[in-house]
Coordinates of C-alpha atoms and ligand atoms in Angstrom, one line a residue:
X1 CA 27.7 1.5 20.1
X2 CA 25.9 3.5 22.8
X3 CA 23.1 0.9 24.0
X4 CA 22.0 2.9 26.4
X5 CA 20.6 5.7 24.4
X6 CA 19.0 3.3 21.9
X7 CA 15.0 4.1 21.0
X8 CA 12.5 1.6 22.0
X9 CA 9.2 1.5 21.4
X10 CA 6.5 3.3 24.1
X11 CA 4.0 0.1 24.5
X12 CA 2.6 -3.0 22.8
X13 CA 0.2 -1.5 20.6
X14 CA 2.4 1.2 19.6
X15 CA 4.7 -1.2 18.5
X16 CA 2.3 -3.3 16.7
X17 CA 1.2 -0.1 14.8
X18 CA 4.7 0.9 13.8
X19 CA 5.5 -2.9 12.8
X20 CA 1.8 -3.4 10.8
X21 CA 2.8 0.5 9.1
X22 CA 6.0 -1.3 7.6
X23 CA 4.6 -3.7 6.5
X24 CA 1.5 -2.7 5.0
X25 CA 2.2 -0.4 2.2
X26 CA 2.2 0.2 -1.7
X27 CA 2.8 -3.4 -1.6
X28 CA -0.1 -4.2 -0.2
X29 CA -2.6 -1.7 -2.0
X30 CA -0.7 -0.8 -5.0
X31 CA 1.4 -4.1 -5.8
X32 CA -1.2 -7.1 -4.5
X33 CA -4.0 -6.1 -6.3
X34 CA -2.6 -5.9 -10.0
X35 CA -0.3 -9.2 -9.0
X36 CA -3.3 -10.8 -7.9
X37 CA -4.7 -9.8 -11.1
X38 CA -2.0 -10.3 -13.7
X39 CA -2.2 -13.9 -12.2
X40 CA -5.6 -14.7 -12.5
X41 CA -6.9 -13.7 -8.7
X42 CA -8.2 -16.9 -6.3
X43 CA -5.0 -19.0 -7.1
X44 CA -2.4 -16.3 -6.8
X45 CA -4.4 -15.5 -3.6
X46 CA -4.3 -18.8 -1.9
X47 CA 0.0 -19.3 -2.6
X48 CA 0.4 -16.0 -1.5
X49 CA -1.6 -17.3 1.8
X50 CA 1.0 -20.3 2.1
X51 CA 4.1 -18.1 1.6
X52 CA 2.8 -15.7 4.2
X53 CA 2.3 -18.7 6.9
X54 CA 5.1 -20.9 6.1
X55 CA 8.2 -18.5 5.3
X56 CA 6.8 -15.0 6.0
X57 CA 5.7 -15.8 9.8
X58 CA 9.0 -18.2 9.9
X59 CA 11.1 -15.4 8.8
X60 CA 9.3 -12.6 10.9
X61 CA 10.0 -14.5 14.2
X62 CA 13.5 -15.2 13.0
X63 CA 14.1 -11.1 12.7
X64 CA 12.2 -10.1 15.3
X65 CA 14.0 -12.1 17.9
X66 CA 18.2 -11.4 15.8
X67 CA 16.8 -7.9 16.4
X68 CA 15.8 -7.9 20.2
X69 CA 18.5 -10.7 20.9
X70 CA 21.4 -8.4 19.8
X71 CA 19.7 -4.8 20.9
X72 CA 21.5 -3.1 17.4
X73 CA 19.9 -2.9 14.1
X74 CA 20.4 -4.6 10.8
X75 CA 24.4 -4.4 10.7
X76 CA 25.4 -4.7 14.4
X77 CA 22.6 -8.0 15.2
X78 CA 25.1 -9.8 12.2
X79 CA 28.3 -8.5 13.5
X80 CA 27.7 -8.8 17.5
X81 CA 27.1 -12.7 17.0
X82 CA 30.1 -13.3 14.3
X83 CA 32.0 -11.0 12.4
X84 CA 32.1 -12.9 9.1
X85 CA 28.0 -12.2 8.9
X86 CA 28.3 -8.5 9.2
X87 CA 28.2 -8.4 4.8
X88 CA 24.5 -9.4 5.4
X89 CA 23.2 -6.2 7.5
X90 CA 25.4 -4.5 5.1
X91 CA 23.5 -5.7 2.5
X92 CA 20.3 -4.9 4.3
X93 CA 21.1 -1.3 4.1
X94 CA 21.9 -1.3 0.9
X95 CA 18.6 -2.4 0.1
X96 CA 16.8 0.0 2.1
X97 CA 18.8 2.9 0.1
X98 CA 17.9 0.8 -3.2
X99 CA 14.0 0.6 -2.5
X100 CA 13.9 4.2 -1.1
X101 CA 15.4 5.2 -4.4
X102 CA 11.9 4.3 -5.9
X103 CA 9.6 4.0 -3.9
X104 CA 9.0 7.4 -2.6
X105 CA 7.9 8.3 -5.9
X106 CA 5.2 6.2 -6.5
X107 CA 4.0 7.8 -2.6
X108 CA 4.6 11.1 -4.1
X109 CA 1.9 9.8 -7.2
X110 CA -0.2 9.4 -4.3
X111 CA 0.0 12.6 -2.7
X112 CA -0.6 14.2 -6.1
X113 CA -3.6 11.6 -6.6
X114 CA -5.1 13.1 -3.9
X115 CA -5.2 17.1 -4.5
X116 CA -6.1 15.5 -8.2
X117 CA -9.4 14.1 -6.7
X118 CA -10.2 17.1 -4.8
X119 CA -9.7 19.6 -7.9
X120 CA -11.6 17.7 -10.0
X121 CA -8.7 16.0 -12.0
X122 CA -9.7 13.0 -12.0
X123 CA -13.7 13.1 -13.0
X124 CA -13.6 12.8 -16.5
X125 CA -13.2 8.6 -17.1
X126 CA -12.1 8.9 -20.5
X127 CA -8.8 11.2 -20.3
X128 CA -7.5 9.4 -16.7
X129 CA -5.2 7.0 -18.2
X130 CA -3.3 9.4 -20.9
X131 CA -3.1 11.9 -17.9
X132 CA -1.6 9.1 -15.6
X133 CA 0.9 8.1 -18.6
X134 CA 1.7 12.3 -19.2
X135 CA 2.1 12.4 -15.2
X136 CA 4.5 9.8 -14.3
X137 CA 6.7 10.7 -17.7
X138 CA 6.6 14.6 -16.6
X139 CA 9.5 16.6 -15.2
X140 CA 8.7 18.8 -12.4
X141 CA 5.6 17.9 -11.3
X142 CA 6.4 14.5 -10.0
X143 CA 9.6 15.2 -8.9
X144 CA 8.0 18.2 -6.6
X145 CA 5.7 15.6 -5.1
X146 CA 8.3 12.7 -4.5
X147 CA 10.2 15.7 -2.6
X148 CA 7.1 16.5 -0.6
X149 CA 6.3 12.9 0.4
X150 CA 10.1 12.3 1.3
X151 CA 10.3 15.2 3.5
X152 CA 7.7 14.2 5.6
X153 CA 8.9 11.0 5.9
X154 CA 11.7 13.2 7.4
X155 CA 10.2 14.7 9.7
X156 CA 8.7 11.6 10.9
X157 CA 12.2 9.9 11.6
X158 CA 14.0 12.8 12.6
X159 CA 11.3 12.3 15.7
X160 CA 12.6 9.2 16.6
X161 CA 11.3 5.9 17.9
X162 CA 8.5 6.4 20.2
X163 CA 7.4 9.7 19.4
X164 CA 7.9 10.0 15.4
X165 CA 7.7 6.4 14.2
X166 CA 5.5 5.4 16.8
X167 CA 2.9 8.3 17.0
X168 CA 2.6 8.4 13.6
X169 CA 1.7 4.5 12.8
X170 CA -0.7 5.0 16.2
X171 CA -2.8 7.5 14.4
X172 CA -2.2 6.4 10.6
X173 CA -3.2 2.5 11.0
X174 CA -6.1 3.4 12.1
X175 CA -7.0 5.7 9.7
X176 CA -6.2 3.6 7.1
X177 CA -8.7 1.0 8.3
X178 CA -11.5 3.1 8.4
X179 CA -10.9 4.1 5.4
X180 CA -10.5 1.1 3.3
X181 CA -13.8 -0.4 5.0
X182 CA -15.7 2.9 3.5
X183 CA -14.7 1.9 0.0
X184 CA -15.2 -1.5 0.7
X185 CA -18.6 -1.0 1.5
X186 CA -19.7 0.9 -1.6
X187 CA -17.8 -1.6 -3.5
X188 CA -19.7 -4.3 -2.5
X189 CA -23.1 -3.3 -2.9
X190 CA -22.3 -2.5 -6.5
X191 CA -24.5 -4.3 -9.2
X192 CA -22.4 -7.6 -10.3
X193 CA -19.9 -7.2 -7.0
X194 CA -20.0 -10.9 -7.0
X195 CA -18.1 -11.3 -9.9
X196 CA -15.2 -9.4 -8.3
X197 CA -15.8 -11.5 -5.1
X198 CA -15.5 -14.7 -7.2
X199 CA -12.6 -13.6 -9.2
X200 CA -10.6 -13.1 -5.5
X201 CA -11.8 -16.2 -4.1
X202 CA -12.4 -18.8 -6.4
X203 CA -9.1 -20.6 -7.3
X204 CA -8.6 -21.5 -10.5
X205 CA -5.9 -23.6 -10.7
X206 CA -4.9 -23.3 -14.5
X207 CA -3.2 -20.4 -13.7
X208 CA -1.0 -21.8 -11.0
X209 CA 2.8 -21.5 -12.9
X210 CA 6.2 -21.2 -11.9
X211 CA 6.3 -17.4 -12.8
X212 CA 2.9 -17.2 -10.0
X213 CA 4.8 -18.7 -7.6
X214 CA 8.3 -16.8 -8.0
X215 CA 5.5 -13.5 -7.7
X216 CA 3.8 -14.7 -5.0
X217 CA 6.9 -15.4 -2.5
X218 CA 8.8 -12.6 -3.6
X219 CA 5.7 -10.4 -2.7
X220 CA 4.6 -11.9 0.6
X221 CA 8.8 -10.7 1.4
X222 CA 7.9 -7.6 0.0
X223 CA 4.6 -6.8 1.9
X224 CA 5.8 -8.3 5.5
X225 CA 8.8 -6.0 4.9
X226 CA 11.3 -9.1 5.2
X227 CA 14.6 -10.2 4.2
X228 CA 16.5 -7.0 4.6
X229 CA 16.5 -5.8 8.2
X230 CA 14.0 -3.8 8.7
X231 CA 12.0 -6.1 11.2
X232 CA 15.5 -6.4 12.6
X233 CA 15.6 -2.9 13.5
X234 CA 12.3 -2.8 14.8
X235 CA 12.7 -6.3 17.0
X236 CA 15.9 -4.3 18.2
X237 CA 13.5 -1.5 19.9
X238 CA 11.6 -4.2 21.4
X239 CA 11.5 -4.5 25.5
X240 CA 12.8 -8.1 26.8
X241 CA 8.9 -8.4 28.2
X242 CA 7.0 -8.8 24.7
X243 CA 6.1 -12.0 23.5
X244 CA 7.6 -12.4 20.1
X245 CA 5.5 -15.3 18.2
X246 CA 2.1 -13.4 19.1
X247 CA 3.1 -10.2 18.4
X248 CA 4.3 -11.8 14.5
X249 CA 1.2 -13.3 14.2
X250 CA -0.5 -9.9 14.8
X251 CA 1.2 -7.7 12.9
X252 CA 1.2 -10.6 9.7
X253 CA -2.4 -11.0 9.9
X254 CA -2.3 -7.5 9.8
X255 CA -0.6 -6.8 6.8
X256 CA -2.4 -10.0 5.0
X257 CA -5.6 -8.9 6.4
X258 CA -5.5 -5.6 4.4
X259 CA -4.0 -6.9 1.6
X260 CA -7.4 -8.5 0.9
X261 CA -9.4 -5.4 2.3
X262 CA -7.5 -4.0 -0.7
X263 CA -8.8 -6.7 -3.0
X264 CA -12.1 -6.2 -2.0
X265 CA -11.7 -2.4 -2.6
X266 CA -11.1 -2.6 -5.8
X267 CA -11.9 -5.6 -7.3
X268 CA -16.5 -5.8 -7.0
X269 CA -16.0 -2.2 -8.2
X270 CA -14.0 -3.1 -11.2
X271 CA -15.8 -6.2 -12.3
X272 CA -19.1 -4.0 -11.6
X273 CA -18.0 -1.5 -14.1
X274 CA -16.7 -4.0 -16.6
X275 CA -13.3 -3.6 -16.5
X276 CA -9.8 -5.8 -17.1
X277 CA -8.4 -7.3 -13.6
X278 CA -5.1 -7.0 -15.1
X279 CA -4.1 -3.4 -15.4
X280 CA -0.7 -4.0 -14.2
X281 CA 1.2 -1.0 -12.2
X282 CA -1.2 1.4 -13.7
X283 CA -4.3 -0.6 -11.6
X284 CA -4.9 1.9 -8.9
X285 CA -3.7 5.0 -10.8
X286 CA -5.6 4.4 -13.8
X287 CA -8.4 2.0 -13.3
X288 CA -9.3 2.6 -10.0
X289 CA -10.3 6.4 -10.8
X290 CA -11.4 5.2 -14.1
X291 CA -14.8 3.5 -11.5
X292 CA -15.1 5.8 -9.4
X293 CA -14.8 8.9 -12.2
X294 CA -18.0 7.2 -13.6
X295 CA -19.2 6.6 -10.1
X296 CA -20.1 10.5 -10.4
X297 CA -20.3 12.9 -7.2
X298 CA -19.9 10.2 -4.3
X299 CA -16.7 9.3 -6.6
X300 CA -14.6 12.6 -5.9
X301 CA -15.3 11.3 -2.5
X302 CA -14.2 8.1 -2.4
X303 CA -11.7 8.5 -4.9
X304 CA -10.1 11.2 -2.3
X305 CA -10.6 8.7 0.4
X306 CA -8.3 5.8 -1.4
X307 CA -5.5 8.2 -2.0
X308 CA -5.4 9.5 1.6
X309 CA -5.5 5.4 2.4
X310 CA -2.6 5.0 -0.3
X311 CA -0.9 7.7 1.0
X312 CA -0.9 6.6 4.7
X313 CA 0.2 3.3 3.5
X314 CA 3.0 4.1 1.9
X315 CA 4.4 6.6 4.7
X316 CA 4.2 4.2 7.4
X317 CA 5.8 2.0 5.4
X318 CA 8.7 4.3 3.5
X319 CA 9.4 5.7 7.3
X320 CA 10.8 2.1 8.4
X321 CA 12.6 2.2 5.1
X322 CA 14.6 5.5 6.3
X323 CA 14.4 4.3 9.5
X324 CA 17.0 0.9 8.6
X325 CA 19.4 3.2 6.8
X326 CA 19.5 5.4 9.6
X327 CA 19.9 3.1 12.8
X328 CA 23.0 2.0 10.8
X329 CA 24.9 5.6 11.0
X330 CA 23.2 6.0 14.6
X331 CA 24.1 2.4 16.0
X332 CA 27.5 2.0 14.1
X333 CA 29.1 5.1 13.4
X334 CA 27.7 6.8 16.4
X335 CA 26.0 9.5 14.2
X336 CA 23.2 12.2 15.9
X337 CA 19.6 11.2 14.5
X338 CA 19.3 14.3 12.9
X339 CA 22.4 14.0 11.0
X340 CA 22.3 10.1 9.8
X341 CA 18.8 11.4 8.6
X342 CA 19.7 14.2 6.6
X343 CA 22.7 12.2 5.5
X344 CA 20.3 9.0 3.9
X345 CA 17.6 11.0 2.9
X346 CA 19.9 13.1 0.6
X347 CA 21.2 10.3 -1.2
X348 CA 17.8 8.9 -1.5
X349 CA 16.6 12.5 -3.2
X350 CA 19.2 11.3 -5.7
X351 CA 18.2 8.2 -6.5
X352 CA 14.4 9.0 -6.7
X353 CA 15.4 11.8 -8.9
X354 CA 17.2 9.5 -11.3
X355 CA 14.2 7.2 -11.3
X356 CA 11.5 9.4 -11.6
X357 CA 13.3 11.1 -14.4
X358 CA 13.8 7.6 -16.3
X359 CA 10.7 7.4 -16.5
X360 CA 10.6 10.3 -18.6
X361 CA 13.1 12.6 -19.9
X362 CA 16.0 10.1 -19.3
X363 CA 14.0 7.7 -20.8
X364 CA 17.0 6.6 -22.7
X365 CA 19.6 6.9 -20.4
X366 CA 20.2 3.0 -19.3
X367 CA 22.1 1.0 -17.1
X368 CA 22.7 -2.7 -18.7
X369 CA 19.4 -2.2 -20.6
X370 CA 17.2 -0.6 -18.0
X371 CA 16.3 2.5 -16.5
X372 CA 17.2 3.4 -13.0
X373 CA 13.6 2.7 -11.4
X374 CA 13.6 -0.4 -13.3
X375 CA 16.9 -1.0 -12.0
X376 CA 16.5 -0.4 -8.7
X377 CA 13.1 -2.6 -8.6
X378 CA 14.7 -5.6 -10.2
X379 CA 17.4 -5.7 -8.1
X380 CA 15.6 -5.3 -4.6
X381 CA 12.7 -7.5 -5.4
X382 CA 14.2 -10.0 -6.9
X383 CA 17.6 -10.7 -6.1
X384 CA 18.3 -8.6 -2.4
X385 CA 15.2 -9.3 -0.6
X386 CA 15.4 -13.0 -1.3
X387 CA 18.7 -13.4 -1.2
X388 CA 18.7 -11.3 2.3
X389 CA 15.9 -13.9 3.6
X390 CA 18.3 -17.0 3.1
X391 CA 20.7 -15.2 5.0
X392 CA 18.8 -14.3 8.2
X393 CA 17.3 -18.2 8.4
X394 CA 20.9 -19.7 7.9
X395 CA 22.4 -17.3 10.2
X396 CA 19.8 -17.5 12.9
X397 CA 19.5 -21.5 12.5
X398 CA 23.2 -22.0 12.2
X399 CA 25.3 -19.6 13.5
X400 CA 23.3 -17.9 16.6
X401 CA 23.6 -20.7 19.3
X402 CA 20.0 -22.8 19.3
X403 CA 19.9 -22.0 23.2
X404 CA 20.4 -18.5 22.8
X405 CA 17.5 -18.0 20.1
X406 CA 14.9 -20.0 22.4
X407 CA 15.6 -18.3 25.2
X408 CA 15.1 -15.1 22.9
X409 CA 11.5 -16.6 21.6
X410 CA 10.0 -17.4 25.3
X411 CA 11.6 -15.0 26.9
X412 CA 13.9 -17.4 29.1
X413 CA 11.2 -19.8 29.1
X414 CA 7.8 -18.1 30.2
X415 CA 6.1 -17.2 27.3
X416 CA 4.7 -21.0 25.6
X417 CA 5.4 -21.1 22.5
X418 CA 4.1 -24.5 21.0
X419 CA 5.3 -24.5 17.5
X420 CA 8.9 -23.9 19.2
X421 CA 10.4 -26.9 17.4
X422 CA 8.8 -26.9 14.2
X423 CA 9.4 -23.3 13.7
X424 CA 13.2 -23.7 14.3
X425 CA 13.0 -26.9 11.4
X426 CA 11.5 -23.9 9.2
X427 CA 14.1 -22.0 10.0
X428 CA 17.0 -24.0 9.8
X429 CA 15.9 -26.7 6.7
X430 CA 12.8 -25.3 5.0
X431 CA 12.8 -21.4 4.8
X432 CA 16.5 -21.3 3.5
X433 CA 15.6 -24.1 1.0
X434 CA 12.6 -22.9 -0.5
X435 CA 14.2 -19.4 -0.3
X436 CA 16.8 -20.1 -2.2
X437 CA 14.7 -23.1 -5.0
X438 CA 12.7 -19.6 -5.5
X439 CA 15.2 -17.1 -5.1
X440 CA 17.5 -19.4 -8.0
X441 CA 14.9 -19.5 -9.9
X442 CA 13.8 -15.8 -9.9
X443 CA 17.4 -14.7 -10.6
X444 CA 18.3 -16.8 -13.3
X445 CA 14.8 -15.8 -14.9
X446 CA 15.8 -11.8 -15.0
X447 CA 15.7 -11.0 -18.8
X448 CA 18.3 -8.5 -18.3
X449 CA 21.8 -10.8 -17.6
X450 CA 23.7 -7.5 -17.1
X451 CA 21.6 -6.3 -14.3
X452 CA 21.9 -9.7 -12.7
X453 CA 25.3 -10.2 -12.6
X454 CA 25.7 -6.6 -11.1
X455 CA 23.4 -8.0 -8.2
X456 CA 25.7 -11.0 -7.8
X457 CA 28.7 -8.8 -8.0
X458 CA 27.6 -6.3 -5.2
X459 CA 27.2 -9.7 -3.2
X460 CA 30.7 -11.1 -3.6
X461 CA 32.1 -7.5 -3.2
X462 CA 30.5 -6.9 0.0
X463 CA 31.0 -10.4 1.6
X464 CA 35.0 -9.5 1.0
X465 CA 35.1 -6.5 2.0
X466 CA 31.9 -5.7 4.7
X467 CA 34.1 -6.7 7.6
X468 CA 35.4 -3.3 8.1
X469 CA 32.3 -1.7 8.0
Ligands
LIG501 N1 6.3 -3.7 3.2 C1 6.2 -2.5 2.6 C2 5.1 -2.5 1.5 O1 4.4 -3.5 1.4 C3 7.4 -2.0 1.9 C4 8.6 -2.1 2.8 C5 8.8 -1.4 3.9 C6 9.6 -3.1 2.7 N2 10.0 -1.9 4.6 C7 10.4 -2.9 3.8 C8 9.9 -4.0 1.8 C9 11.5 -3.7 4.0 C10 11.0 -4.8 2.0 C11 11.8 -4.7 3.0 O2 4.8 -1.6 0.8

């Protein structure tokens, strides 16, 4: 463990940007809109809201401050404070491998959604879903673009802290703002835009059910980029001077802030134009082009314009993805950057390989009754992440001494922190109880028994044998 030739991050807003880029992603545009439409909008909306504030902020602060506390990413914060907790970074980055198995192919979709727009793929409204549907399935074509979008995440990385992860999320975030605010504002003055605002922000609370409520906590983990380290590693490039609970507020009002700038993107438009709310994954590949195809001209535009935003938001975030898996071969196994790089980023060629491909070609080939992308999705998002968040709240509020984890918070003491007490009840009662209620629930509700027991299994297998690591 070389601390002294750790990366940290260049100033406040750089970090901000780099933290805000993990966290707002695919999740965010891609995932929250057709979630927040499968489940009926307002209501959905308004849970989401609660599992951001009470567990997501709670769990944020918790990471943030095991990272900077310990100064080593995911796997060394566990170990440095007890040995016997060293299976939960391992399983941290794990996950990081598992999720970069799938989801730099849905960024490559959105590289290729972009040159689409611009050569004119993507006017004709009427051919836009069977073309998605012939995309995705494809060989070559999406594989080439999952390569593309990987490698720059590469070169991002290979950068390092400050001046790859850093400079990009400086310059991207940004962007990305802009952007989204463009296609908000057409959106909005839409005929019948109302009807879109009213779906996102009038609750009706029929649809509140226990399968909402499993989707809604499992994505505000998802979006805030919790439960597996990776705000770990970024806490852990923190200086001692930053003050922690502002800086989680930020970068979660952030991530929920664009969230709904992604609801109002999409949503006035859609409603204007007639269309379902629920268009499940497909939503911003298929019906999202679908309004602005018959938008006409100024649609190539904007239609260019989300892609880019899509794009941006997925690269920020995959880049923290690579970034967990990597710290791990830097910090632990004393690996060059470049190397540990490489190293991940080959395995996760692999695994996107095998899950793009599933979702074509080796459309039969299945693990315990699903394909690898399906695999590798069920298994993050609904047993790892979850299962990771009960661990960092029961480590933090019962293994890392209660003096040593305030002092972390305020910074010895100089930086007030007012909800000091009742964050650490969160973190020590509520979080790893509602966790879990959810996280029980979610499990034992995953049609496929095979794939969950495999989940369980890699638990047991790693808490037995992770102390070598
Ligand atoms: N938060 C990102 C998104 O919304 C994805 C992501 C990045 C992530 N790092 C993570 C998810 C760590 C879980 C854990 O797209």
């Amino acid at each position: 463990m070389k601390k002294e030739n750790r990366g940290q991050w260049g100033s406040r807003f750089g970090f901000i940007m780099a933290a805000a880029g993990s966290a707002v992603g695919l999740g965010n545009i891609w995932r929250f809109p057709y979630l927040a439409g499968e489940n009926g909008g307002g209501a959905f909306i308004i849970f989401y809201l609660i599992f951001v504030v009470l567990i997501g902020m709670t769990v944020m602060l918790t990471e943030f401050s095991v990272g900077r506390m310990t100064a080593t990413a995911a796997v060394g914060s566990f170990k440095s404070v007890d040995k016997r907790w060293t299976f939960a970074g391992v399983i941290g980055v794990l996950s990081a491998f598992l999720i970069m198995g799938f989801y730099p192919v849905v960024g490559g979709w959105a590289v290729a959604y972009i040159f689409k727009s611009v050569t004119g793929l993507l006017s004709n409204p009427d051919v836009i879903g069977s073309s998605f549907d012939t995309f995705i399935t494809g060989t070559w074509e999406p594989l080439i673009w999952t390569a593309i979008f990987l490698i720059l995440n590469v070169f991002v990385v290979v950068r390092g802290v400050s001046s790859g992860i850093e400079a990009a999320g400086k310059i991207l975030m940004p962007m990305l703002f802009v952007l989204l605010i463009i296609i908000i504002g057409k959106g909005l003055t839409l005929p019948d835009a109302g009807k879109g605002l009213e779906f996102l922000f009038k609750p009706d609370f029929s649809k509140v059910s226990g399968k909402m409520l499993l989707s809604a906590l499992g994505q505000a983990f998802f979006s805030l980029s919790l439960g597996m380290g990776c705000m770990i590693t970024y806490g852990s490039y923190l200086k001692k001077e930053e003050n922690l609970p502002a800086n989680t507020f930020i970068v979660s009002g952030l991530d929920t802030l664009v969230a709904l700038m992604a609801g109002l993107a999409i949503f006035p438009a859609l409603f204007s134009f007639g269309m379902e709310p629920a268009g499940g994954p497909g939503l911003v590949f298929v019906v999202v082009p679908t309004i602005f195809a018959k938008m006409g001209g100024i649609g190539t535009v904007l239609s260019l314009i989300f892609f880019v935003a899509l794009f941006v938001a997925a690269l920020t975030s995959s880049v923290s993805l690579l970034e967990v898996a990597t710290s791990y071969f830097i910090d632990e196994r004393g690996w060059t950057r470049s190397k540990a790089v490489v190293f991940v980023a080959t395995i996760m060629i692999v695994l996107c390989i095998l899950s793009s491909l599933s979702l074509g070609v080796m459309g039969g080939f299945k693990i315990l009754g699903v394909g690898v992308f399906d695999l590798l999705d069920i298994l993050t998002d609904k047993i790892f992440l979850a299962v990771g968040g009960v661990l960092v709240t029961v480590f933090a509020g019962w293994s890392v001494k209660k003096e040593d984890l305030f002092n972390e918070v305020t910074n010895n003491g100089t930086v007030p922190f007012a909800l000091l007490n009742v964050w650490y009840g969160l973190v020590k009662y509520v979080a790893p109880i509602i966790i879990s209620i959810v996280a029980i629930v979610g499990i034992a509700g995953i049609a496929q028994k095979g794939v969950m027991f495999l989940g369980l299994s890699i638990f047991v297998i790693l808490a037995i044998f992770s102390k070598k690591l």
